[in-house]
Short mmCIF file of C-alpha atoms in Angstrom, two decimals:
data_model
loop_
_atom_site.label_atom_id
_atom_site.label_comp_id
_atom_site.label_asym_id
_atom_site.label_seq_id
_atom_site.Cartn_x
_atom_site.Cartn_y
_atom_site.Cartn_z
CA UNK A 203 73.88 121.86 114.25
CA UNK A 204 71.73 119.06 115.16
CA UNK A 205 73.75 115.71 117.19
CA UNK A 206 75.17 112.95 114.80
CA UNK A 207 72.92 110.21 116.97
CA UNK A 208 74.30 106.43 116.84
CA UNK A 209 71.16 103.71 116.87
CA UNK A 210 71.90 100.34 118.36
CA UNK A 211 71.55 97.83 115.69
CA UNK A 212 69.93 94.99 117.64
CA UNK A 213 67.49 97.35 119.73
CA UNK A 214 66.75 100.26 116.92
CA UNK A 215 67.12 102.72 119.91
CA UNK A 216 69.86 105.53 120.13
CA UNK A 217 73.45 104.34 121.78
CA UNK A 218 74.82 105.48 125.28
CA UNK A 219 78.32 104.96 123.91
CA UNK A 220 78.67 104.58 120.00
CA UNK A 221 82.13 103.98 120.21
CA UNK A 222 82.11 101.69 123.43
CA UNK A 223 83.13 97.73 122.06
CA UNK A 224 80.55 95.37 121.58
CA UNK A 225 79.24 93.16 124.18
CA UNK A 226 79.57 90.22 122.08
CA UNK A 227 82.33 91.15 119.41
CA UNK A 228 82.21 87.66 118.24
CA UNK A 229 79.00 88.00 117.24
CA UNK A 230 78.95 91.94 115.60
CA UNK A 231 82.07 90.65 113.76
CA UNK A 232 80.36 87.64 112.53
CA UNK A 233 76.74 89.91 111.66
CA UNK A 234 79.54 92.38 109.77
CA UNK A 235 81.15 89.51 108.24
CA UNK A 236 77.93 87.81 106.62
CA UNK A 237 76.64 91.74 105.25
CA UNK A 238 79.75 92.46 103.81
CA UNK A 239 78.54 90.21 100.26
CA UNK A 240 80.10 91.44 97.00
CA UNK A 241 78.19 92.78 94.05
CA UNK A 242 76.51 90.19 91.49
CA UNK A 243 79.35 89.53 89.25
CA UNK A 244 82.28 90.33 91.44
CA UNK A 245 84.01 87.82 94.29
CA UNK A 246 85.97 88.84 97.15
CA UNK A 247 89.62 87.77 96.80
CA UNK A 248 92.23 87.52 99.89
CA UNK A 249 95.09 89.40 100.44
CA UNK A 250 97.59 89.01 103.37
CA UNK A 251 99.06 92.07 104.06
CA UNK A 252 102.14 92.66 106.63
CA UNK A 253 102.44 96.31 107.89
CA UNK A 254 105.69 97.51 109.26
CA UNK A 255 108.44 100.51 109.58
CA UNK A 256 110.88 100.34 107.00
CA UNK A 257 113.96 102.72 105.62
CA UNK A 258 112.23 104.54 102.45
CA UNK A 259 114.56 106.03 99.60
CA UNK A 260 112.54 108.76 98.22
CA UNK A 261 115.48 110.41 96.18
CA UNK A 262 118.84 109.82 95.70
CA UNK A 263 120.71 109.95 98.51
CA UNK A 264 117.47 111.03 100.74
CA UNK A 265 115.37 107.83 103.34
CA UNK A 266 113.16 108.60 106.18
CA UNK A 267 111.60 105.50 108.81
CA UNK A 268 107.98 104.97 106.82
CA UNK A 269 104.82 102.76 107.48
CA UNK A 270 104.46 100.76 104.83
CA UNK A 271 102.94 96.56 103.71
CA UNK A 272 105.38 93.80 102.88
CA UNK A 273 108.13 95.98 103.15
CA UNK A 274 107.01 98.41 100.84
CA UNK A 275 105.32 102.13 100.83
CA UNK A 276 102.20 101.64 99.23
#
């Protein structure tokens, strides 16, 4: 099975370290940030999302400690 090979985005040549953070994460957020454009017709709408344990009743009588956003299990 051939290597999965990671390319450096500024530089076009294979990675050392794919996974290794940015040297400028400001600006790879910011490059991320401006591609990420919704299809023609559609907008991008904001959602504020607060992830948490909580006490989840799954059946009567029956709870186990979950993950879940704004107090809830998705």
């Amino acid at each position: 099975m051939p290597a999965h090979e990671h390319h450096d985005p500024d530089t076009h040549r294979p990675s050392t370290d794919p996974h290794a953070p940015s040297a400028d994460p400001r600006a790879a957020y910011r490059r991320a940030y401006d591609a990420a454009q919704p299809d023609p017709g559609r907008s991008v709408v904001r959602v504020d999302l607060e992830a948490g344990e909580l006490d989840w009743g799954y059946a009567p009588g029956k709870s186990v400690r979950a993950w879940g956003y704004n107090g809830r299990v998705p």
